[in-house]
Amino acid sequence: SQLAEENSWALSVHEGESVTVNCSYKTSITALQWYRQKSGKGPAQLILIRSNEREKRNGRLRATLDTSSQSSSLSITATRCEDTAVYFCATETNTGKLTFGDGTVLTVKP
Amino acid sequence: EAAVTQSPRNKVAVTGGKVTLSCNQTNNHNNMYWYRQDTGHGLRLIHYSYGAGSTEKGDIPDGYKASRPSQENFSLILELATPSQTSVYFCASGDRGQDTQYFGPGTRLLVL
């Protein structure tokens, strides 16, 4: 079974709107990372939130972590067309290895 | 930002043939990783390494070998390629004690 999974396969918004991608996981973690993968590229880290943190921000991005419900969210405000990508959550355990979810495809329309 | 390069970028192989995918990183990171990504799915860890001379099995190591001859280079070897190994392969590097992994652009492998 998936150790990490995003809760939506695909989301679509218009430029300027806000959007939230949700992730749930099934194991004890040391951190949760959000990655973005644009078409034809490798993933790039957006935010890392440690297990003792509840919220982390990076510009227009805001990640939350709820270890009691084993869930995380990534919110993007004022979306732009260039935010179109696949968004992955990845859980990190004390082994240092990452386990990726299947990803959420986000499309931002003009 | 870390620079991770992969070669080749695209590869067509025949069933039963040997395939070697190469990865190079220029930021002196200790850790390197090989993942595969199948359409509509996330990345799955095949092998990883903590430094030159070390290789460790990831979550799906069957059918793959890895080699880390130097700090900079990490190879993934398919001794007997099968069509089920058709996928996109990503290499990543990261520094010891740091959580961020930096990914290469990927190698698209088609096994016929």
mmCIF file of C-alpha atoms in Angstrom:
data_model
loop_
_atom_site.group_PDB
_atom_site.id
_atom_site.type_symbol
_atom_site.label_atom_id
_atom_site.label_comp_id
_atom_site.label_asym_id
_atom_site.label_seq_id
_atom_site.Cartn_x
_atom_site.Cartn_y
_atom_site.Cartn_z
ATOM 1 C CA SER A 1 0.000 0.000 0.000
ATOM 2 C CA GLN A 2 1.055 3.568 -0.564
ATOM 3 C CA LEU A 3 2.975 5.090 2.321
ATOM 4 C CA ALA A 4 2.285 8.567 0.946
ATOM 5 C CA GLU A 5 -0.460 9.677 -1.349
ATOM 6 C CA GLU A 6 -1.982 12.867 -2.632
ATOM 7 C CA ASN A 7 -5.745 13.008 -2.343
ATOM 8 C CA SER A 8 -6.575 14.276 -5.813
ATOM 9 C CA TRP A 9 -5.322 13.068 -9.184
ATOM 10 C CA ALA A 10 -5.889 16.381 -10.867
ATOM 11 C CA LEU A 11 -6.871 19.949 -10.091
ATOM 12 C CA SER A 12 -7.597 22.846 -12.399
ATOM 13 C CA VAL A 13 -7.779 26.540 -11.504
ATOM 14 C CA HIS A 14 -7.617 29.860 -13.261
ATOM 15 C CA GLU A 15 -4.702 32.229 -12.886
ATOM 16 C CA GLY A 16 -4.909 34.275 -9.726
ATOM 17 C CA GLU A 17 -6.960 31.719 -7.827
ATOM 18 C CA SER A 18 -5.693 29.757 -4.837
ATOM 19 C CA VAL A 19 -5.419 25.991 -4.738
ATOM 20 C CA THR A 20 -4.623 23.358 -2.121
ATOM 21 C CA VAL A 21 -3.117 19.929 -2.672
ATOM 22 C CA ASN A 22 -3.591 17.425 0.108
ATOM 23 C CA CYS A 23 -1.472 14.472 1.116
ATOM 24 C CA SER A 24 -1.959 11.645 3.568
ATOM 25 C CA TYR A 25 0.620 9.171 4.794
ATOM 26 C CA LYS A 26 0.734 5.958 6.792
ATOM 27 C CA THR A 27 3.999 5.864 8.677
ATOM 28 C CA SER A 28 5.907 7.741 11.342
ATOM 29 C CA ILE A 29 7.928 10.453 9.652
ATOM 30 C CA THR A 30 10.803 12.774 10.443
ATOM 31 C CA ALA A 31 9.819 15.241 7.736
ATOM 32 C CA LEU A 32 7.523 15.723 4.782
ATOM 33 C CA GLN A 33 8.673 17.326 1.570
ATOM 34 C CA TRP A 34 6.733 18.809 -1.300
ATOM 35 C CA TYR A 35 8.191 18.572 -4.791
ATOM 36 C CA ARG A 36 7.086 19.999 -8.097
ATOM 37 C CA GLN A 37 7.786 18.355 -11.432
ATOM 38 C CA LYS A 38 7.319 20.269 -14.642
ATOM 39 C CA SER A 39 6.848 18.443 -17.910
ATOM 40 C CA GLY A 40 10.034 16.723 -19.057
ATOM 41 C CA LYS A 41 12.021 17.701 -15.974
ATOM 42 C CA GLY A 42 13.111 16.118 -12.733
ATOM 43 C CA PRO A 43 11.316 16.988 -9.488
ATOM 44 C CA ALA A 44 12.421 20.061 -7.559
ATOM 45 C CA GLN A 45 11.873 20.562 -3.861
ATOM 46 C CA LEU A 46 9.459 23.309 -2.852
ATOM 47 C CA ILE A 47 9.139 23.006 0.902
ATOM 48 C CA LEU A 48 10.444 20.734 3.644
ATOM 49 C CA ILE A 49 8.440 20.626 6.867
ATOM 50 C CA ARG A 50 9.790 18.692 9.825
ATOM 51 C CA SER A 51 7.652 16.538 12.097
ATOM 52 C CA ASN A 52 7.840 19.097 14.919
ATOM 53 C CA GLU A 53 6.641 21.929 12.668
ATOM 54 C CA ARG A 54 3.041 22.728 11.844
ATOM 55 C CA GLU A 55 3.441 25.253 9.042
ATOM 56 C CA LYS A 56 6.112 26.411 6.610
ATOM 57 C CA ARG A 57 6.006 29.139 4.011
ATOM 58 C CA ASN A 58 7.982 29.831 0.865
ATOM 59 C CA GLY A 59 6.742 32.860 -1.043
ATOM 60 C CA ARG A 60 3.287 32.023 -2.429
ATOM 61 C CA LEU A 61 3.505 28.503 -1.035
ATOM 62 C CA ARG A 62 2.318 27.370 2.376
ATOM 63 C CA ALA A 63 2.644 23.842 3.696
ATOM 64 C CA THR A 64 0.974 22.450 6.796
ATOM 65 C CA LEU A 65 1.602 19.227 8.644
ATOM 66 C CA ASP A 66 -0.730 17.436 11.048
ATOM 67 C CA THR A 67 1.051 14.423 12.494
ATOM 68 C CA SER A 68 -1.993 13.345 14.508
ATOM 69 C CA SER A 69 -4.064 12.838 11.351
ATOM 70 C CA GLN A 70 -0.970 11.994 9.267
ATOM 71 C CA SER A 71 -1.792 14.573 6.663
ATOM 72 C CA SER A 72 -0.222 17.559 4.958
ATOM 73 C CA SER A 73 -1.374 20.253 2.602
ATOM 74 C CA LEU A 74 0.332 22.541 0.136
ATOM 75 C CA SER A 75 -1.453 25.771 -0.711
ATOM 76 C CA ILE A 76 -0.533 28.031 -3.584
ATOM 77 C CA THR A 77 -1.923 31.552 -3.677
ATOM 78 C CA ALA A 78 -2.174 33.847 -6.684
ATOM 79 C CA THR A 79 -1.503 30.980 -9.068
ATOM 80 C CA ARG A 80 0.298 31.563 -12.357
ATOM 81 C CA CYS A 81 0.368 29.554 -15.565
ATOM 82 C CA GLU A 82 3.929 28.534 -14.738
ATOM 83 C CA ASP A 83 2.642 26.747 -11.616
ATOM 84 C CA THR A 84 1.219 24.099 -13.966
ATOM 85 C CA ALA A 85 3.034 20.909 -12.928
ATOM 86 C CA VAL A 86 2.708 17.673 -11.001
ATOM 87 C CA TYR A 87 2.975 18.134 -7.248
ATOM 88 C CA PHE A 88 4.276 15.324 -5.050
ATOM 89 C CA CYS A 89 4.453 14.861 -1.352
ATOM 90 C CA ALA A 90 7.309 12.713 -0.102
ATOM 91 C CA THR A 91 7.670 11.338 3.377
ATOM 92 C CA GLU A 92 11.021 11.031 5.037
ATOM 93 C CA THR A 93 11.763 8.551 7.798
ATOM 94 C CA ASN A 94 14.766 8.159 10.070
ATOM 95 C CA THR A 95 16.477 6.127 7.335
ATOM 96 C CA GLY A 96 16.737 9.312 5.298
ATOM 97 C CA LYS A 97 14.945 7.735 2.359
ATOM 98 C CA LEU A 98 12.020 9.428 0.660
ATOM 99 C CA THR A 99 8.737 7.763 -0.310
ATOM 100 C CA PHE A 100 6.816 9.670 -2.963
ATOM 101 C CA GLY A 101 3.088 9.788 -3.551
ATOM 102 C CA ASP A 102 1.661 9.397 -7.042
ATOM 103 C CA GLY A 103 1.288 13.123 -7.499
ATOM 104 C CA THR A 104 -1.437 15.636 -8.266
ATOM 105 C CA VAL A 105 -1.566 17.216 -11.701
ATOM 106 C CA LEU A 106 -2.256 20.930 -11.353
ATOM 107 C CA THR A 107 -3.323 22.905 -14.394
ATOM 108 C CA VAL A 108 -3.473 26.686 -14.159
ATOM 109 C CA LYS A 109 -5.503 28.185 -16.981
ATOM 110 C CA PRO A 110 -5.096 31.754 -18.253
ATOM 111 C CA GLU B 1 21.710 24.761 -6.930
ATOM 112 C CA ALA B 2 23.105 21.251 -7.310
ATOM 113 C CA ALA B 3 23.931 20.134 -10.815
ATOM 114 C CA VAL B 4 23.009 16.561 -11.652
ATOM 115 C CA THR B 5 23.361 15.273 -15.180
ATOM 116 C CA GLN B 6 22.280 11.982 -16.680
ATOM 117 C CA SER B 7 23.262 10.118 -19.807
ATOM 118 C CA PRO B 8 21.898 9.027 -22.098
ATOM 119 C CA ARG B 9 18.715 11.080 -22.065
ATOM 120 C CA ASN B 10 16.920 8.536 -24.212
ATOM 121 C CA LYS B 11 17.713 4.874 -24.757
ATOM 122 C CA VAL B 12 16.141 2.053 -26.729
ATOM 123 C CA ALA B 13 17.286 -1.405 -25.701
ATOM 124 C CA VAL B 14 16.409 -4.962 -26.657
ATOM 125 C CA THR B 15 15.091 -7.559 -24.281
ATOM 126 C CA GLY B 16 17.970 -9.448 -22.719
ATOM 127 C CA GLY B 17 20.483 -6.753 -23.471
ATOM 128 C CA LYS B 18 22.642 -4.906 -20.966
ATOM 129 C CA VAL B 19 21.871 -1.274 -20.227
ATOM 130 C CA THR B 20 23.947 1.178 -18.223
ATOM 131 C CA LEU B 21 22.531 4.507 -17.131
ATOM 132 C CA SER B 22 24.996 7.086 -15.870
ATOM 133 C CA CYS B 23 24.663 9.942 -13.433
ATOM 134 C CA ASN B 24 27.146 12.661 -12.558
ATOM 135 C CA GLN B 25 26.925 15.341 -9.889
ATOM 136 C CA THR B 26 29.354 18.207 -9.425
ATOM 137 C CA ASN B 27 28.483 19.398 -5.939
ATOM 138 C CA ASN B 28 30.384 16.877 -3.872
ATOM 139 C CA HIS B 29 27.253 15.379 -2.345
ATOM 140 C CA ASN B 30 27.732 12.188 -0.388
ATOM 141 C CA ASN B 31 24.383 10.579 -1.144
ATOM 142 C CA MET B 32 23.085 9.565 -4.542
ATOM 143 C CA TYR B 33 19.873 7.832 -5.535
ATOM 144 C CA TRP B 34 18.266 6.067 -8.489
ATOM 145 C CA TYR B 35 14.499 6.176 -8.932
ATOM 146 C CA ARG B 36 12.116 5.052 -11.621
ATOM 147 C CA GLN B 37 8.913 6.814 -12.522
ATOM 148 C CA ASP B 38 6.136 5.112 -14.405
ATOM 149 C CA THR B 39 3.364 7.006 -16.121
ATOM 150 C CA GLY B 40 0.911 8.448 -13.616
ATOM 151 C CA HIS B 41 2.954 7.418 -10.626
ATOM 152 C CA GLY B 42 5.452 8.819 -8.237
ATOM 153 C CA LEU B 43 9.108 7.930 -7.966
ATOM 154 C CA ARG B 44 10.202 4.596 -6.560
ATOM 155 C CA LEU B 45 13.660 4.088 -5.091
ATOM 156 C CA ILE B 46 15.810 1.427 -6.775
ATOM 157 C CA HIS B 47 19.285 1.839 -5.281
ATOM 158 C CA TYR B 48 21.150 4.477 -3.348
ATOM 159 C CA SER B 49 24.645 5.202 -2.124
ATOM 160 C CA TYR B 50 26.228 6.974 0.825
ATOM 161 C CA GLY B 51 29.565 7.516 -0.875
ATOM 162 C CA ALA B 52 32.153 6.098 -3.221
ATOM 163 C CA GLY B 53 32.231 2.326 -3.094
ATOM 164 C CA SER B 54 28.896 1.970 -1.312
ATOM 165 C CA THR B 55 25.576 0.855 -2.743
ATOM 166 C CA GLU B 56 22.365 0.013 -0.907
ATOM 167 C CA LYS B 57 19.134 -1.602 -2.061
ATOM 168 C CA GLY B 58 16.093 0.585 -2.240
ATOM 169 C CA ASP B 59 12.465 -0.455 -2.392
ATOM 170 C CA ILE B 60 12.508 -2.112 -5.829
ATOM 171 C CA PRO B 61 16.077 -3.383 -6.483
ATOM 172 C CA ASP B 62 15.244 -6.609 -8.324
ATOM 173 C CA GLY B 63 16.687 -6.668 -11.832
ATOM 174 C CA TYR B 64 19.006 -3.729 -11.177
ATOM 175 C CA LYS B 65 22.569 -3.271 -9.989
ATOM 176 C CA ALA B 66 24.288 -0.057 -9.009
ATOM 177 C CA SER B 67 27.871 1.132 -8.986
ATOM 178 C CA ARG B 68 29.420 4.150 -7.266
ATOM 179 C CA PRO B 69 33.035 4.326 -8.417
ATOM 180 C CA SER B 70 33.580 7.891 -7.259
ATOM 181 C CA GLN B 71 31.920 10.700 -5.347
ATOM 182 C CA GLU B 72 30.668 12.202 -8.594
ATOM 183 C CA ASN B 73 29.406 9.169 -10.485
ATOM 184 C CA PHE B 74 26.623 6.676 -9.842
ATOM 185 C CA SER B 75 25.508 4.136 -12.432
ATOM 186 C CA LEU B 76 22.441 1.955 -12.720
ATOM 187 C CA ILE B 77 22.939 -1.328 -14.549
ATOM 188 C CA LEU B 78 20.306 -3.558 -16.076
ATOM 189 C CA GLU B 79 22.151 -6.806 -16.838
ATOM 190 C CA LEU B 80 19.221 -8.421 -18.661
ATOM 191 C CA ALA B 81 16.742 -5.745 -19.652
ATOM 192 C CA THR B 82 13.056 -6.641 -19.789
ATOM 193 C CA PRO B 83 10.073 -4.715 -21.219
ATOM 194 C CA SER B 84 8.793 -4.198 -17.652
ATOM 195 C CA GLN B 85 11.822 -1.983 -17.077
ATOM 196 C CA THR B 86 10.580 0.507 -19.642
ATOM 197 C CA SER B 87 10.310 3.692 -17.609
ATOM 198 C CA VAL B 88 11.825 7.080 -16.891
ATOM 199 C CA TYR B 89 14.812 6.887 -14.568
ATOM 200 C CA PHE B 90 15.879 9.738 -12.333
ATOM 201 C CA CYS B 91 19.108 10.197 -10.475
ATOM 202 C CA ALA B 92 19.331 12.458 -7.446
ATOM 203 C CA SER B 93 22.008 13.628 -5.057
ATOM 204 C CA GLY B 94 21.938 15.047 -1.567
ATOM 205 C CA ASP B 95 24.388 16.012 1.111
ATOM 206 C CA ARG B 96 24.829 13.980 4.276
ATOM 207 C CA GLY B 97 22.632 15.368 7.011
ATOM 208 C CA GLN B 98 20.616 17.438 4.558
ATOM 209 C CA ASP B 99 17.161 16.349 3.508
ATOM 210 C CA THR B 100 16.900 17.948 0.098
ATOM 211 C CA GLN B 101 17.468 15.790 -2.951
ATOM 212 C CA TYR B 102 18.462 17.376 -6.244
ATOM 213 C CA PHE B 103 17.258 15.566 -9.311
ATOM 214 C CA GLY B 104 18.676 15.149 -12.775
ATOM 215 C CA PRO B 105 16.590 15.575 -15.938
ATOM 216 C CA GLY B 106 15.805 11.889 -16.302
ATOM 217 C CA THR B 107 16.563 9.109 -18.800
ATOM 218 C CA ARG B 108 13.728 7.683 -20.843
ATOM 219 C CA LEU B 109 14.327 3.949 -21.387
ATOM 220 C CA LEU B 110 12.339 1.813 -23.797
ATOM 221 C CA VAL B 111 12.975 -1.931 -23.759
ATOM 222 C CA LEU B 112 11.613 -3.697 -26.809
#
